[in-house]
Amino acid sequence: MSLEEFYHQWNDSDPHLLVHTSGSTGAPKPLWVEKARMRASARITCEFLQLEEGDTALLCLPLDYIAGKMMAVRAWEWHLRLLAVTPDSHPMAALAREYPEVTDVTFAAMIPMQVVRSLEDEQETADLKAIKNLIIGGGAINDTLANTLRSFPNAVYSTYGMTETLSHVALRSLSGPEASLWYTPFNGVTISLDSDQRIVIDAPEVCAERLVTNDIGEMNADGRRFRVLGRADNVICTGGIKVQAEEVERLLSDVISEPYFVTATPDIALGQVVTIVVQKEHHHDLSDSSNVDESPEHWLRRHHDTFVRLLPPYWCPRKALFVNRLPMTETGKIIRRIPSIFS
């Protein structure tokens, strides 16, 4: 969808707008939402970040999903200067190409992959650090990235929310002395946990119904802030022990160089076993012994001591699988369903 097409949709007489979920846990689903609630969401974010008329907002996300749409809505409703660039993995380079006269950005939203790729280039890193307010959503932020962002001079936040809540309803700081693992809900938003430890969102301004999410959470002792441990459908039950896939990934993030994710595969004895899916290039030049494919079994043995050192026994991956490329949605979220990879 082009920005012009979305602008006409936003300004037509229909009080509702059709959006689609990201598709990280299933096929993307259509969802009709109220424009009035999208305006409320835009207002809440802009007020929190203390944005002012004329500030510069960078749109570098696809308009097919709620994150991109909401960046445009925030700009239009708050009278920001909207800079729309072609969405790709290097948004700061795209900004320099398409708006060479721009020297500062007040507000931008990105997915983790865009931030990671930008940090690979010295100039892009400098431009990224210059953004006054950077929000990052659509995927987990590992410890390595979080440690890098902690030293950023301006405000950087991780967002929590989903299509049904019209983007985020809570933020956690990633930069400076306020950096934390705990999300703080916006005013008017209440977070709680149900009996299965799933996060429950009550945000009447942006979502008409109380929303029971599929995220496993932990409440802070203050009763307001919360931490996201992972998704309920990413809980691995192995030998009667429940293991959260995202927590395993977090503990291994600094020691595995290849792109990877953790999931479950069936096991006769244990029911499920922790399985690590690794993005690994395949080589077939048998004349060079250093260039011969490493088997998943050998890779697993090579990392065994590291796993044992960092993880509880039942958390240690017992199986490894190689793929040419990790499956992801268009918004950069990992698709963990094994059948979708190997069917």
Coordinates of C-alpha atoms in Angstrom, one line a residue:
M1 CA 0.0 0.0 0.0
S2 CA 1.3 3.5 -0.9
L3 CA 1.2 6.4 1.5
E4 CA -1.2 8.2 -0.9
E5 CA -3.6 5.3 -0.8
F6 CA -3.6 5.1 2.9
Y7 CA -4.1 8.9 3.2
H8 CA -7.3 8.6 1.1
Q9 CA -8.5 5.7 3.3
W10 CA -7.8 7.6 6.4
N11 CA -9.7 10.7 5.3
D12 CA -12.7 9.0 3.7
S13 CA -16.1 8.9 5.4
D14 CA -15.9 5.4 6.8
P15 CA -15.3 5.4 10.6
H16 CA -13.5 2.0 10.4
L17 CA -10.3 0.8 8.8
L18 CA -9.3 -2.7 7.7
V19 CA -5.9 -3.8 9.1
H20 CA -4.2 -7.2 9.2
T21 CA -2.3 -9.0 12.0
S22 CA 1.4 -9.7 11.3
G23 CA 1.1 -13.5 10.9
S24 CA 3.9 -14.5 13.3
T25 CA 1.7 -17.2 14.9
G26 CA -0.7 -18.0 12.0
A27 CA -2.0 -16.7 8.8
P28 CA -2.5 -12.9 8.9
K29 CA -6.0 -12.0 9.9
P30 CA -8.2 -9.1 8.8
L31 CA -9.4 -6.8 11.6
W32 CA -11.8 -3.8 11.4
V33 CA -10.7 -1.1 13.8
E34 CA -12.2 2.3 14.7
K35 CA -10.4 5.4 13.4
A36 CA -11.3 7.2 16.6
R37 CA -9.4 4.6 18.6
M38 CA -6.4 5.0 16.3
R39 CA -6.5 8.7 16.9
A40 CA -6.6 8.1 20.7
S41 CA -3.6 5.8 20.4
A42 CA -1.7 8.4 18.3
R43 CA -2.5 11.1 21.0
I44 CA -1.3 8.9 23.8
T45 CA 2.1 8.2 22.2
C46 CA 2.7 11.7 21.1
E47 CA 1.9 13.1 24.5
F48 CA 4.1 10.6 26.2
L49 CA 7.1 11.5 24.0
Q50 CA 6.2 15.2 24.2
L51 CA 6.2 15.6 20.5
E52 CA 5.3 19.0 19.1
E53 CA 3.8 20.3 15.8
G54 CA 6.5 20.5 13.1
D55 CA 8.7 17.7 14.7
T56 CA 10.1 15.3 12.2
A57 CA 8.7 11.7 12.0
L58 CA 10.4 8.9 10.0
L59 CA 8.2 6.3 8.4
C60 CA 10.4 3.3 7.4
L61 CA 7.9 0.5 8.1
P62 CA 5.4 -1.1 5.6
L63 CA 2.0 0.5 5.5
D64 CA 0.4 -3.0 5.2
Y65 CA 0.5 -3.4 9.0
I66 CA -0.5 -1.5 12.1
A67 CA 3.0 -0.2 13.0
G68 CA 3.4 1.6 9.7
K69 CA -0.2 2.9 9.6
M70 CA 0.1 4.3 13.1
M71 CA 3.3 6.2 12.3
A72 CA 1.4 7.9 9.5
V73 CA -1.6 8.6 11.7
R74 CA 0.6 10.1 14.5
A75 CA 2.2 12.4 12.0
W76 CA -1.1 13.5 10.5
E77 CA -3.0 13.9 13.7
W78 CA -0.1 15.7 15.6
H79 CA 0.9 17.8 12.6
L80 CA 4.4 16.3 12.4
R81 CA 6.6 16.5 9.3
L82 CA 6.4 13.0 7.8
L83 CA 9.4 11.6 6.0
A84 CA 8.4 8.3 4.3
V85 CA 11.2 6.2 2.9
T86 CA 11.1 2.8 1.2
P87 CA 11.1 0.2 3.9
D88 CA 14.3 -1.8 4.0
S89 CA 16.9 -3.1 6.4
H90 CA 18.9 0.2 6.4
P91 CA 16.4 3.0 7.1
M92 CA 19.0 5.6 7.9
A93 CA 20.8 5.0 4.6
A94 CA 17.4 5.3 2.8
L95 CA 16.7 8.5 4.6
A96 CA 20.0 9.9 3.5
R97 CA 19.3 9.0 -0.1
E98 CA 15.7 10.2 -0.2
Y99 CA 15.9 13.2 2.1
P100 CA 19.6 14.4 1.9
E101 CA 18.6 17.8 3.3
V102 CA 17.3 16.3 6.6
T103 CA 19.8 16.7 9.5
D104 CA 17.7 15.6 12.4
V105 CA 14.8 13.2 13.2
T106 CA 12.6 13.7 16.2
F107 CA 10.7 10.4 16.1
A108 CA 11.1 7.0 14.4
A109 CA 9.8 3.5 14.8
M110 CA 11.8 0.5 13.7
I111 CA 11.9 -3.3 14.1
P112 CA 15.0 -4.8 15.7
M113 CA 16.4 -6.1 12.4
Q114 CA 16.6 -2.5 11.1
V115 CA 18.4 -1.3 14.2
V116 CA 20.9 -4.2 14.0
R117 CA 21.7 -3.6 10.4
S118 CA 22.1 0.1 10.9
L119 CA 24.6 -0.5 13.6
E120 CA 26.8 -2.3 11.1
D121 CA 27.7 1.0 9.4
E122 CA 29.5 3.9 11.2
Q123 CA 27.5 6.7 9.5
E124 CA 24.2 4.9 10.0
T125 CA 25.0 4.4 13.6
A126 CA 25.7 8.1 14.1
D127 CA 22.4 9.0 12.4
L128 CA 20.6 6.4 14.5
K129 CA 22.0 7.9 17.7
A130 CA 20.8 11.3 16.6
I131 CA 17.1 10.3 16.6
K132 CA 15.5 12.1 19.6
N133 CA 12.9 9.4 20.2
L134 CA 13.3 5.9 18.8
I135 CA 10.8 3.1 19.5
I136 CA 11.5 -0.5 18.6
G137 CA 8.9 -3.2 18.2
G138 CA 7.8 -6.2 16.3
G139 CA 10.3 -8.6 17.8
A140 CA 12.5 -9.5 20.8
I141 CA 15.5 -7.3 21.7
N142 CA 18.3 -9.6 22.8
D143 CA 20.8 -8.7 25.5
T144 CA 23.6 -7.8 23.0
L145 CA 21.4 -5.2 21.2
A146 CA 20.0 -3.9 24.6
N147 CA 23.6 -3.4 25.9
T148 CA 24.5 -1.4 22.8
L149 CA 21.4 0.8 23.0
R150 CA 22.0 1.5 26.7
S151 CA 24.7 4.0 25.7
F152 CA 22.6 5.9 23.2
P153 CA 22.4 9.6 24.1
N154 CA 18.7 10.0 23.3
A155 CA 15.5 8.2 24.3
V156 CA 15.1 4.6 23.0
Y157 CA 12.2 2.4 23.9
S158 CA 11.0 -1.1 23.4
T159 CA 7.3 -1.3 22.7
Y160 CA 4.6 -3.7 23.9
G161 CA 1.4 -4.1 22.0
M162 CA -0.3 -5.7 19.0
T163 CA -2.6 -5.1 16.2
E164 CA -5.7 -5.4 18.4
T165 CA -4.4 -2.6 20.7
L166 CA -3.6 -0.4 17.7
S167 CA 0.2 -0.6 18.2
H168 CA 1.8 -0.3 21.7
V169 CA 0.2 0.2 25.1
A170 CA 3.4 0.1 27.1
L171 CA 7.1 1.1 26.8
R172 CA 10.3 0.1 28.5
S173 CA 13.4 2.3 28.3
L174 CA 16.5 0.9 26.6
S175 CA 18.8 3.8 26.9
G176 CA 20.5 5.6 29.8
P177 CA 20.1 5.1 33.5
E178 CA 16.4 4.3 33.1
A179 CA 17.1 1.2 31.0
S180 CA 15.0 -1.7 32.3
L181 CA 13.5 -5.1 31.5
W182 CA 10.1 -3.8 32.9
Y183 CA 7.4 -2.3 30.7
T184 CA 5.4 0.6 32.0
P185 CA 1.8 0.9 30.7
F186 CA 0.5 4.2 29.5
N187 CA -1.9 6.1 31.7
G188 CA -5.4 4.5 31.4
V189 CA -3.9 1.1 30.6
T190 CA -4.1 -1.7 33.2
I191 CA -2.0 -4.9 32.9
S192 CA -2.7 -8.1 34.9
L193 CA -2.1 -11.8 34.6
D194 CA -4.6 -14.6 34.4
S195 CA -4.4 -18.0 36.2
D196 CA -2.1 -19.2 33.4
Q197 CA 0.3 -16.2 33.7
R198 CA -0.9 -14.8 30.4
I199 CA -0.8 -11.0 30.1
V200 CA -4.3 -9.4 30.2
I201 CA -4.6 -5.8 28.7
D202 CA -7.4 -3.4 29.7
A203 CA -7.0 -0.4 27.5
P204 CA -10.5 1.1 26.9
E205 CA -9.3 4.0 24.8
V206 CA -7.8 1.9 22.1
C207 CA -9.4 -1.6 22.5
A208 CA -13.1 -2.0 23.3
E209 CA -12.7 -5.4 25.0
R210 CA -10.4 -6.7 27.7
L211 CA -7.8 -8.6 25.8
V212 CA -6.2 -11.8 27.1
T213 CA -3.0 -12.2 25.2
N214 CA -0.9 -15.2 24.4
D215 CA 2.1 -13.7 26.1
I216 CA 3.4 -15.2 29.4
G217 CA 4.3 -12.4 31.8
E218 CA 5.6 -11.5 35.2
M219 CA 4.3 -8.5 37.3
N220 CA 6.7 -6.3 39.2
A221 CA 6.3 -5.9 42.9
D222 CA 4.9 -2.4 42.3
G223 CA 1.8 -4.0 40.7
R224 CA 1.9 -1.9 37.6
R225 CA 5.0 -2.7 35.6
F226 CA 5.4 -6.0 33.9
R227 CA 8.0 -8.2 32.1
V228 CA 7.3 -10.4 29.0
L229 CA 8.8 -13.9 29.3
G230 CA 7.5 -15.2 26.0
R231 CA 4.5 -16.6 24.2
A232 CA 2.3 -19.3 25.6
D233 CA 2.6 -21.3 22.4
N234 CA 6.4 -21.1 22.8
V235 CA 6.4 -23.0 26.1
I236 CA 8.2 -26.3 25.6
C237 CA 7.1 -29.1 27.9
T238 CA 10.0 -31.5 28.1
G239 CA 10.0 -34.4 30.6
G240 CA 7.3 -32.5 32.6
I241 CA 9.4 -29.4 32.8
K242 CA 8.1 -26.2 31.2
V243 CA 10.7 -24.2 29.3
Q244 CA 10.1 -20.8 27.7
A245 CA 11.8 -20.7 24.3
E246 CA 12.5 -16.9 24.5
E247 CA 14.2 -17.2 27.8
V248 CA 16.6 -19.9 26.4
E249 CA 17.3 -17.5 23.4
R250 CA 18.0 -14.6 25.8
L251 CA 20.6 -16.6 27.8
L252 CA 22.3 -17.8 24.6
S253 CA 22.2 -14.6 22.7
D254 CA 25.8 -13.6 23.4
V255 CA 27.4 -17.0 22.6
I256 CA 25.9 -18.1 19.3
S257 CA 27.1 -16.2 16.3
E258 CA 24.7 -17.5 13.7
P259 CA 21.1 -16.3 13.5
Y260 CA 18.9 -18.8 15.3
F261 CA 15.7 -19.4 17.3
V262 CA 14.5 -22.0 19.8
T263 CA 11.5 -24.2 19.4
A264 CA 10.2 -27.7 20.2
T265 CA 10.2 -31.0 18.3
P266 CA 8.4 -34.2 19.4
D267 CA 10.2 -36.8 21.4
I268 CA 8.9 -40.3 22.3
A269 CA 10.4 -40.3 25.8
L270 CA 10.2 -36.6 26.9
G271 CA 7.1 -35.5 24.9
Q272 CA 9.1 -32.5 23.5
V273 CA 12.7 -31.5 23.4
V274 CA 14.3 -28.1 23.2
T275 CA 15.4 -27.7 19.6
I276 CA 17.6 -25.0 18.1
V277 CA 17.0 -23.9 14.5
V278 CA 20.2 -22.3 13.1
Q279 CA 20.6 -20.3 9.9
K280 CA 23.6 -22.0 8.3
E281 CA 25.1 -21.6 4.8
H282 CA 25.7 -24.9 3.0
H283 CA 29.1 -25.6 1.3
H284 CA 29.8 -28.4 -1.1
D285 CA 33.4 -27.9 -2.1
L286 CA 34.8 -31.2 -0.9
S287 CA 38.3 -30.3 -2.1
D288 CA 38.6 -27.9 0.9
S289 CA 38.1 -29.8 4.2
S290 CA 37.4 -26.5 6.0
N291 CA 34.5 -25.8 3.7
V292 CA 32.6 -29.0 4.1
D293 CA 29.2 -28.9 5.7
E294 CA 29.1 -29.3 9.5
S295 CA 26.3 -31.6 10.5
P296 CA 23.7 -30.4 13.0
E297 CA 24.8 -33.2 15.4
H298 CA 28.4 -32.0 15.3
W299 CA 27.3 -28.4 15.8
L300 CA 25.3 -29.4 18.8
R301 CA 28.2 -31.3 20.3
R302 CA 30.5 -28.4 19.7
H303 CA 28.2 -26.1 21.7
H304 CA 27.4 -28.7 24.4
D305 CA 29.7 -27.3 27.1
T306 CA 28.4 -23.8 26.6
F307 CA 24.8 -24.9 26.9
V308 CA 25.6 -26.8 30.1
R309 CA 27.4 -23.7 31.6
L310 CA 24.6 -21.3 30.8
L311 CA 21.4 -23.3 31.0
P312 CA 19.5 -25.5 33.5
P313 CA 19.7 -29.2 32.4
Y314 CA 16.3 -29.4 30.8
W315 CA 16.7 -26.1 29.0
C316 CA 19.7 -27.4 27.0
P317 CA 19.0 -28.0 23.3
R318 CA 18.9 -31.7 22.5
K319 CA 18.4 -31.3 18.8
A320 CA 19.7 -28.9 16.2
L321 CA 18.2 -28.2 12.7
F322 CA 19.8 -26.1 9.9
V323 CA 17.9 -23.8 7.5
N324 CA 19.2 -21.6 4.7
R325 CA 17.2 -18.7 6.1
L326 CA 15.2 -18.2 9.2
P327 CA 11.5 -17.9 8.4
M328 CA 10.2 -14.4 9.2
T329 CA 7.1 -12.3 8.6
E330 CA 7.2 -9.2 6.6
T331 CA 7.5 -7.2 9.8
G332 CA 10.6 -9.2 10.9
K333 CA 9.0 -11.6 13.4
I334 CA 10.3 -15.1 13.6
I335 CA 7.9 -17.8 12.5
R336 CA 8.6 -20.7 14.8
R337 CA 6.2 -23.3 13.4
I338 CA 8.5 -26.2 12.4
P339 CA 6.0 -27.6 9.8
S340 CA 6.2 -24.3 8.0
I341 CA 10.0 -24.8 7.7
F342 CA 10.4 -28.4 6.8
S343 CA 7.1 -29.4 5.2

